[in-house]
Coordinates of N, CA, C and O in Angstrom, one line a residue:
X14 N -58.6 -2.2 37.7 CA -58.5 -3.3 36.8 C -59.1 -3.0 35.5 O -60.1 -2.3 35.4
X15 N -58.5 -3.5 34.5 CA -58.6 -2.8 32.9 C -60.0 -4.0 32.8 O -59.7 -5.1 33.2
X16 N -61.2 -3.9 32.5 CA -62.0 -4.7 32.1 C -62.7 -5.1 30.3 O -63.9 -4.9 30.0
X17 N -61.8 -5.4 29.4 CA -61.3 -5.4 28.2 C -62.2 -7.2 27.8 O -62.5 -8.1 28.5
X18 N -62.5 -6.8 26.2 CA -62.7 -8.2 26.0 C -61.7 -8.6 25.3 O -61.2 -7.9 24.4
X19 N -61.4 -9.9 25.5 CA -60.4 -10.6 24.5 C -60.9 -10.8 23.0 O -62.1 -10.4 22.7
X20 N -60.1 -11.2 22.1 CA -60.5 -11.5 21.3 C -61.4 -13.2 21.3 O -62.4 -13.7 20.8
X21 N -60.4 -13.6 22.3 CA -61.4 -15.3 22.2 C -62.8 -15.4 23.2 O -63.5 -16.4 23.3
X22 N -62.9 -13.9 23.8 CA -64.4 -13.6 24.2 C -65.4 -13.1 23.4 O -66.6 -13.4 23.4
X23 N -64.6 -12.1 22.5 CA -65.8 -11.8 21.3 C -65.9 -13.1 20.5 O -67.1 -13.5 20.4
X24 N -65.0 -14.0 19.8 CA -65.5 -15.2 19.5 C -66.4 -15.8 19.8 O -67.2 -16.3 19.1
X25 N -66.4 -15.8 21.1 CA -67.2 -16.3 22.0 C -69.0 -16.0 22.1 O -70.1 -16.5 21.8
X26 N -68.4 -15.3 22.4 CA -69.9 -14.3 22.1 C -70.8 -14.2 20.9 O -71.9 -14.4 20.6
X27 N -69.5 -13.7 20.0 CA -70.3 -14.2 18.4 C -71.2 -15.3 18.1 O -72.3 -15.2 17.6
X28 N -70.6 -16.5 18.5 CA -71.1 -17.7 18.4 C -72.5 -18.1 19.3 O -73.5 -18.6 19.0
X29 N -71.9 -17.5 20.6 CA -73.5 -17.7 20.9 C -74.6 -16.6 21.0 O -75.6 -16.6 21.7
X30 N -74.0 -15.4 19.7 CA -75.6 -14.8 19.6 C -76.1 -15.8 18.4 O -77.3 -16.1 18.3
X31 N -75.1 -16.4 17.3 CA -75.1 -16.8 16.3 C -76.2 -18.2 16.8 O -77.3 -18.3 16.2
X32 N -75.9 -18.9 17.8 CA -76.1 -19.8 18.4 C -78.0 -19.5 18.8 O -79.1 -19.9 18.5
X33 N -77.5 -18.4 19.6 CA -79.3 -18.0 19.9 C -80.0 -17.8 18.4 O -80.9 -18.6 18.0
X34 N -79.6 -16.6 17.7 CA -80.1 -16.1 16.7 C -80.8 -17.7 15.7 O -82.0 -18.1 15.4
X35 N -79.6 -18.2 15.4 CA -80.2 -19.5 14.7 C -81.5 -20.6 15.4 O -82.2 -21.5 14.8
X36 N -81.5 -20.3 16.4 CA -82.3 -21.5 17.3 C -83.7 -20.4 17.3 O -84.9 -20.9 17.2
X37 N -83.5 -19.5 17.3 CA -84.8 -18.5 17.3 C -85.1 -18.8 15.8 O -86.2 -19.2 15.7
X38 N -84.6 -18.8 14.8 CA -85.1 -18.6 13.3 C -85.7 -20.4 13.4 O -86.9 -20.5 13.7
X39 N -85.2 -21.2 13.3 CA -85.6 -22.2 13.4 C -87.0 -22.8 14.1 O -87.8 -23.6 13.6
X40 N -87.2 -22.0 15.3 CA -88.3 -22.1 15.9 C -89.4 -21.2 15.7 O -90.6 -21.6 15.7
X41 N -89.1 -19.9 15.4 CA -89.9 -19.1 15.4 C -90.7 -18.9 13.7 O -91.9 -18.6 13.5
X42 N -89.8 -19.0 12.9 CA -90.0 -19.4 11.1 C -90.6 -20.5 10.6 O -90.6 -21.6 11.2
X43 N -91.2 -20.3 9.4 CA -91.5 -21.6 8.9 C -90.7 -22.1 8.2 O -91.1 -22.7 7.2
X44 N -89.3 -22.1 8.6 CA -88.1 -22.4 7.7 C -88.2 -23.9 8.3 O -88.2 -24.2 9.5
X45 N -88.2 -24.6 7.6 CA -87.8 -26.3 8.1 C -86.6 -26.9 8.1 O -85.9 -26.9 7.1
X46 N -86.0 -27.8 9.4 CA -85.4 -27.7 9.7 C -84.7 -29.1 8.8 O -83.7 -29.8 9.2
X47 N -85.7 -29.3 7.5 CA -84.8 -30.5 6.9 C -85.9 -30.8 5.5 O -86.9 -31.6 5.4
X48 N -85.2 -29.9 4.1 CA -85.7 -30.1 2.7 C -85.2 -30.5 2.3 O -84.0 -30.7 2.5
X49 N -86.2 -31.0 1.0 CA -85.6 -31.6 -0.2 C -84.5 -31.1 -0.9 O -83.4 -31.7 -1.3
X50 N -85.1 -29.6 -1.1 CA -83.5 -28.8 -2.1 C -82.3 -28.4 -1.3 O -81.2 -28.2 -1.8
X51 N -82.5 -28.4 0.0 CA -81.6 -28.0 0.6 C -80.7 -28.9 1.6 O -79.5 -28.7 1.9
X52 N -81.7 -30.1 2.0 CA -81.6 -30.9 3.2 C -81.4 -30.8 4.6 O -82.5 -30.6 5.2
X53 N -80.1 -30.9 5.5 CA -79.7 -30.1 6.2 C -79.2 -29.3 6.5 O -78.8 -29.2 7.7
X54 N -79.0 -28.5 5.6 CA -78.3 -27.4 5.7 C -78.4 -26.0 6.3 O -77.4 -25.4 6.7
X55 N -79.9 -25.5 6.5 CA -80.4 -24.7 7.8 C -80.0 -25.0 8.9 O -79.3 -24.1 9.5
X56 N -80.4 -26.5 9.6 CA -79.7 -26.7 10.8 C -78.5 -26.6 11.2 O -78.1 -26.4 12.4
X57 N -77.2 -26.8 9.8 CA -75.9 -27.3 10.2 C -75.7 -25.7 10.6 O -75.4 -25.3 11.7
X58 N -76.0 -24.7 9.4 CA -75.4 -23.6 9.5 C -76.4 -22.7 10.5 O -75.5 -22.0 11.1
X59 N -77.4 -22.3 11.0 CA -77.8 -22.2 12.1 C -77.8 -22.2 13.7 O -77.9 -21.5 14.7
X60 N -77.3 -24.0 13.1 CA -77.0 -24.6 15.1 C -76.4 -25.2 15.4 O -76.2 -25.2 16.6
X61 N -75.4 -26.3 14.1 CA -74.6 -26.8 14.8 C -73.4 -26.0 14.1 O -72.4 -26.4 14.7
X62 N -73.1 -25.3 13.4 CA -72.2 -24.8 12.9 C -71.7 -23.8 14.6 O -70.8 -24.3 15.2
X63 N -72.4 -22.9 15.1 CA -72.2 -21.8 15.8 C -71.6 -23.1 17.0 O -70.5 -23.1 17.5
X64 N -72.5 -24.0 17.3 CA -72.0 -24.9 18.6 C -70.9 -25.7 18.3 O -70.3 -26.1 19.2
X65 N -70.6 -26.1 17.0 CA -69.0 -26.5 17.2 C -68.3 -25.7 17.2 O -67.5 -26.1 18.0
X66 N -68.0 -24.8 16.8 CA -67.1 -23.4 17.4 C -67.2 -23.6 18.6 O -66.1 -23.9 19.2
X67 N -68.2 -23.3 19.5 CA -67.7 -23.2 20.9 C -67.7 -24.2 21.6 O -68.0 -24.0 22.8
X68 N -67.3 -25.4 21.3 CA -67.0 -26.6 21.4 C -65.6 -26.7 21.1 O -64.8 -27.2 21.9
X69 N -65.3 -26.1 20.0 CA -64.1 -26.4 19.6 C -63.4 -24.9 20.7 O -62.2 -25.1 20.5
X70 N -63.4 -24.2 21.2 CA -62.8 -22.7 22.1 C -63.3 -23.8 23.4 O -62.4 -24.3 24.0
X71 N -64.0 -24.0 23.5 CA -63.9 -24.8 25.0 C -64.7 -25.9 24.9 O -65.9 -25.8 24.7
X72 N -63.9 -27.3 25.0 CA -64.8 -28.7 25.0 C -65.2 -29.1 26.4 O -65.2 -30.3 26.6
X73 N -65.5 -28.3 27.4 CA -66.3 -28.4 28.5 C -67.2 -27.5 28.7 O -67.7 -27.3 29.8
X74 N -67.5 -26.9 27.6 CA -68.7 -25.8 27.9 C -69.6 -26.4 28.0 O -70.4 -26.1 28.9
X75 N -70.1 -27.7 27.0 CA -71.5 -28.1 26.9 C -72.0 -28.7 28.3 O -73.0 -28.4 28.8
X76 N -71.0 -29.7 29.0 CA -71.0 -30.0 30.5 C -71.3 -28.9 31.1 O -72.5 -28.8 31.5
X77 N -70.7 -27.9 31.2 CA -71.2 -26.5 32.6 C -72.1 -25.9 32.0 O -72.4 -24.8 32.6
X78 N -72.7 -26.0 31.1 CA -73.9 -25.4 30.3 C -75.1 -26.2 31.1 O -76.1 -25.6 31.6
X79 N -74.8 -27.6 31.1 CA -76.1 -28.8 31.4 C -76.1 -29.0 32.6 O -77.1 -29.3 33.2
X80 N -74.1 -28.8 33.5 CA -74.4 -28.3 35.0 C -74.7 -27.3 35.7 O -74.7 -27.3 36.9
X81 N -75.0 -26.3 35.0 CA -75.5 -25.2 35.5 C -77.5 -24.6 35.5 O -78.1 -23.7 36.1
X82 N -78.3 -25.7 34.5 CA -79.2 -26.0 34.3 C -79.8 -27.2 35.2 O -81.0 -27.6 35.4
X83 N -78.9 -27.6 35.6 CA -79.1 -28.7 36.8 C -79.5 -28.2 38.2 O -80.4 -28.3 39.1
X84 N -78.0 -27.4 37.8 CA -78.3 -26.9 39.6 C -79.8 -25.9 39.5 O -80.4 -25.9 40.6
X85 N -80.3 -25.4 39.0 CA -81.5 -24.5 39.0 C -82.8 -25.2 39.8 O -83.9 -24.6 39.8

């Protein structure tokens, strides 16, 4: 069996290193997650930008994400 990534898995992937990467900068930085000159704009492009993408490639991920944190 050919074990190949799709393109809508590297998507995929992209988004949630984008997804980690951003949630690390946020937490780990003194970047704030809400200025004056900027306002929200760190967070959108950070964290929710990467999580609607993979919302939008699969709108049941966030469910098996939260059921799979469950079962643990």
């Amino acid at each position: 069996m050919h074990d190949s990534l799709s393109p809508r898995r590297i998507r995929a992937l992209i988004a949630l290193a984008w997804l980690a990467v951003g949630t690390a900068v946020l937490l780990l930085t003194p970047l704030s997650a809400h200025s004056d000159t900027l306002g929200w704009t760190p967070v959108f492009w950070l964290v929710l930008a990467p999580a609607s993408v993979l919302v939008a490639m699969q709108p049941r991920l966030p469910l098996a994400l939260l059921g799979g944190l469950l079962k643990r």
